[in-house]
Amino acid sequence: MLLALVLIPILAALAILGGAKPRQAALAAALLNAALGVFAALQSKAGFWDFSLQVLAKPDITLSLGFYDGMSVVMLLLSVIVTLAAILSGKAPVGREKLYYSSSLLIAAGAIGAFVATDLFFFYAFHELALIPTFLMIGMLGRGEDRKATAWKITIYLGFGSLVLLAGLVWLASATGSYSIPKMIENATASPIDPAAQKSIAAFLIVGFGILVSLFPFHSWAAPAYASAPAPTTMLHAGVLKKFGLYGLLRLAIPLVPEGMQAWITPLCVLLLGNILWVGFVTIWQKRLDTLLGNSSVMHMGYIFLAIAALAASPANELAKPAAVLLMFAHGISIAMAFGLADRIERTTGTLDLDQLGGLAKSAPKLAFLFGLVTMASIGLPGLANFAGEVMVFISSFAPGSYDAAKGLGPVQITCILAIWGVVISAVYGLRAFRKVFQGPSNGRTAAVPDLTLCDRAPALLLAVVLLAVGIFPKLLLSLL
Amino acid sequence: MPAYYLEALTVALGILLLMLEAFGPAQDKRLVGFTAAFGLAIIFIFNFFAIGPDQAAEGKAWATWPLWDFYQFDSTARFYKGFALLCTALVVLMSLDYRAILSKYTDHPGTESATGEYYALPVFACAGMMWMASATDLLGAFVALELVTITFYILVAFLRRNLGSLEAGVKYLILGALSTGFLVYGIAWIYGATGTMNLAEIGEKVATMGDTTYALFGTALILVAMAFKIGAVPMQVWIPDVYQGAPTPTTAFLSVGSKAAGFVLLLRFLDPLLQEGSPIRGQVLMILGLIAAATLLVGNLAAMGQTNFKRLLAYSSIAHAGFLVLAIAAWAPASSTDPGSIATVGFYLATYLVMTLAAFFILAQVRIQSESEEIDAFNGLGKRSPLLALGLTILMAAMAGVPLTAGFIGKFFVFSLAVHAGLWWGVGIAFIGAAAGFYYYFKLIRAMWWMEPAADAKPITLPTISRAAVATLVLATLILGIYPKPILWLLS
């Protein structure tokens, strides 16, 4: 049944290439997928979701899809919601609609496939399926002078990251003797992998997944790529696809190579502080809204890595995994919404340069309200989903049993204390950006900007409702886990 | 049907084609080409019904002929015979669409006079490749290999009024003759050391041998000679120039058919020597490992700087040879969980055939229609001919080893073999190679989609045959990437 969720976007993309009306077909597929996704979330325990088809007998590789645990359900939900919003808010350049919508759908299909695959081979393969259209979209339909250089950079960077990851995954499969993720976890629990091998595998996984998630210092592809990609691509990549790396660490690295992960906690903590503090400061000094949002997205990855580090430090930590998943979801929704609105600002004013904007709140109050909301969400205002996630991450680093009070604080706790300063940094750049864009005197560019029409509002409202709902009732999601 | 009928039929087909060339229409050689492709297709079907002596009905005289001391028929032979037939048929089809260039360099430019041989010669080469797949004896293998090589001397230099083709022909001839020398010398050493030319017996003799120095020396010489056929270090230097200069269908044939035939012979030769307990197993694996590492590095790193697509494919063919040799260097027999080295090589070659021939089909047409083989010639192809560009994108992604394409699964098998064998440095180098591959294959994708087309660039339209072939091969690339079972079934 889950196969349908992967096939619908692919078939719609093919139909578009074959001549179907691009926007209508893409919207229909995204709506259908969203409906199916919500249904899947409600009925995730039902048996009919699983799908399996053996494609290769030796070694045993099976196209198997299923909900291994609640994390897959949440990620699926995130994928379908962001896909719907991305397709809704996208505005294809005239003449390129086919490419625009079919690529977006393929990215969505790949992301969904990766999150519900329970076979290592397809877990990896689906992610790659999503990457290729991402590269093409940035190179062909991207904005800005140096979009080609940017696209080339992200292609090589992520291609390299995928290969490092592949090396780690092949090693992992060879060490556990299976390609089926449930079977791998079973085998590794029964007879743990040799500690020395664990350490090397963990290094491969952290670097491989880390490059894909823009872990400091492998993050430099992210902000320029998001700034130059067309809006739906940015929304899908920053919102959904990038979470693949975090998902992978939680799904594979933590249960399969726990000792290996433990060995790397201190370096991982240093790197994630790089994400939060270093990139945070970089974000403050951005002069354009799109690079600012791109950098902020890199920065926020640090919190999720913090939860992963906490989980690696004490696998018994019951709070860390739900915290990470919740924050992944919240961040995905909020960054997609922010990029969608930023795209709209650029379409109407022709610029995203912070110094050339100002006073938009007067001409476009609804836009200002929604952007304000998402800025607050990303700062971590209570009542919005990100807050719930961030607080849970911070608490989880101090969860009972995660450190020995007699010996003092461990690296994770120290990192957490420093990471909390990230909230301040977020507030500085978030509020500064909001002030520069929406407040102050309006100028020639911004005075006559039309406000959001209902059509423009729909995707942002959809995401805002999700942010609020999960922010007020985090249990909506947490009960799935 | 006894298996040797296949070679006999292929040679008969070749002779029939020469007759057609001599007595058929003087100006229009399409008949020769279509007859060749059709005949090869028929023999391809016969291949599935061929049997060896072990399956012969009781009392059949042919099953006891001494022929079977020179010739064997098993699943590997069937696979590689089918491979050679399919590859040749596709190359002949490619040549049919390449007529425009062929007729440019005839005695009477613009006519097709005397170009019929271009369709007949590959059929003879095919017979040689098919025999190589069945070789059990070094002498028979040598004759088959020379049949292939000598045919290629002509095919490479076929455009004899074109300097590039002529230069390629001379280079190929000189290095080919050199490698033949190595081969004969190696066979002589092996014969001297073991007293036999039968491959299975060589393995038995080596296993019980006291001093293996001479056998090992002979083996090393033969490996060098085989490196010429498969395009591996240290005999890879001819590849870029010859590939670039030769007519494109010949290049395709060289890089797929000739390479695959080289590999099956290599496997036939090495299989007895690499059995558990063979005294020279460790040394041979080490030589293979060195060859694999050097080939991977040379092929992949040199490919990065290329600006000519045909030359890029030449280096990429070296790089693929590196991956294939790595699969042999990580020697493993088939087991219940792993396909083993022999099946991995077969699988990789099958996917390589699909991707490479499709790329050459496209390259041949780009060469004809835009008079250039540079990567620049592909600039903006995404705007000019979107479907063709999409197909080539899939092919390049497959060659780079992007998942869900056939190319990935081949590389995946090689990597997992190497990991199982504990060849960590080999894995590391293959990894560098794959990363470099990602870079240079994507250069083409970048040119097609991101670069602006030249002002006078026209859309590229494929003629019917090429279009059908490319569409089929691209689809096969995708289908085999998701469902690779059929090839493994053919291999077992």
Short mmCIF file of N, CA, C and O in Angstrom, two decimals, chain A residues 25 66 73 102 129 136 168 293 298 336 378 460 470:
data_model
loop_
_atom_site.label_atom_id
_atom_site.label_comp_id
_atom_site.label_asym_id
_atom_site.label_seq_id
_atom_site.Cartn_x
_atom_site.Cartn_y
_atom_site.Cartn_z
N ALA A 25 -1.98 18.28 -12.69
CA ALA A 25 -1.59 16.90 -12.39
C ALA A 25 -0.78 16.84 -11.10
O ALA A 25 -0.99 15.98 -10.24
N GLY A 66 7.51 -0.13 4.56
CA GLY A 66 6.69 -0.37 5.74
C GLY A 66 7.03 0.65 6.80
O GLY A 66 7.99 1.40 6.67
N VAL A 73 6.45 7.16 10.21
CA VAL A 73 5.13 7.76 10.01
C VAL A 73 5.23 9.28 10.04
O VAL A 73 4.68 9.97 9.18
N SER A 102 7.40 18.18 -12.66
CA SER A 102 7.78 16.77 -12.61
C SER A 102 8.99 16.58 -11.69
O SER A 102 9.05 15.62 -10.94
N LEU A 129 17.45 9.14 -5.85
CA LEU A 129 16.43 9.47 -6.84
C LEU A 129 15.95 10.91 -6.63
O LEU A 129 15.67 11.63 -7.58
N LEU A 136 19.22 19.18 -11.00
CA LEU A 136 18.77 19.70 -12.30
C LEU A 136 17.99 20.98 -12.11
O LEU A 136 18.17 21.96 -12.83
N GLY A 168 29.90 3.43 4.09
CA GLY A 168 29.49 3.06 5.43
C GLY A 168 28.36 2.05 5.42
O GLY A 168 28.36 1.08 6.18
N LEU A 293 17.89 32.65 5.55
CA LEU A 293 17.06 31.48 5.87
C LEU A 293 17.86 30.20 5.66
O LEU A 293 17.76 29.26 6.46
N VAL A 298 20.72 25.61 8.34
CA VAL A 298 21.93 24.86 8.71
C VAL A 298 22.12 24.90 10.22
O VAL A 298 22.40 23.89 10.87
N ALA A 336 10.09 25.29 5.38
CA ALA A 336 9.38 25.27 4.10
C ALA A 336 8.48 26.49 3.99
O ALA A 336 8.42 27.16 2.95
N SER A 378 10.57 29.75 14.33
CA SER A 378 11.95 29.30 14.21
C SER A 378 12.80 29.83 15.35
O SER A 378 13.80 29.23 15.71
N ALA A 460 0.81 28.57 2.88
CA ALA A 460 1.37 29.08 4.13
C ALA A 460 0.42 28.79 5.29
O ALA A 460 0.85 28.41 6.38
N VAL A 470 0.69 21.31 16.22
CA VAL A 470 1.71 20.50 16.87
C VAL A 470 2.32 21.25 18.05
O VAL A 470 2.73 20.65 19.04
#
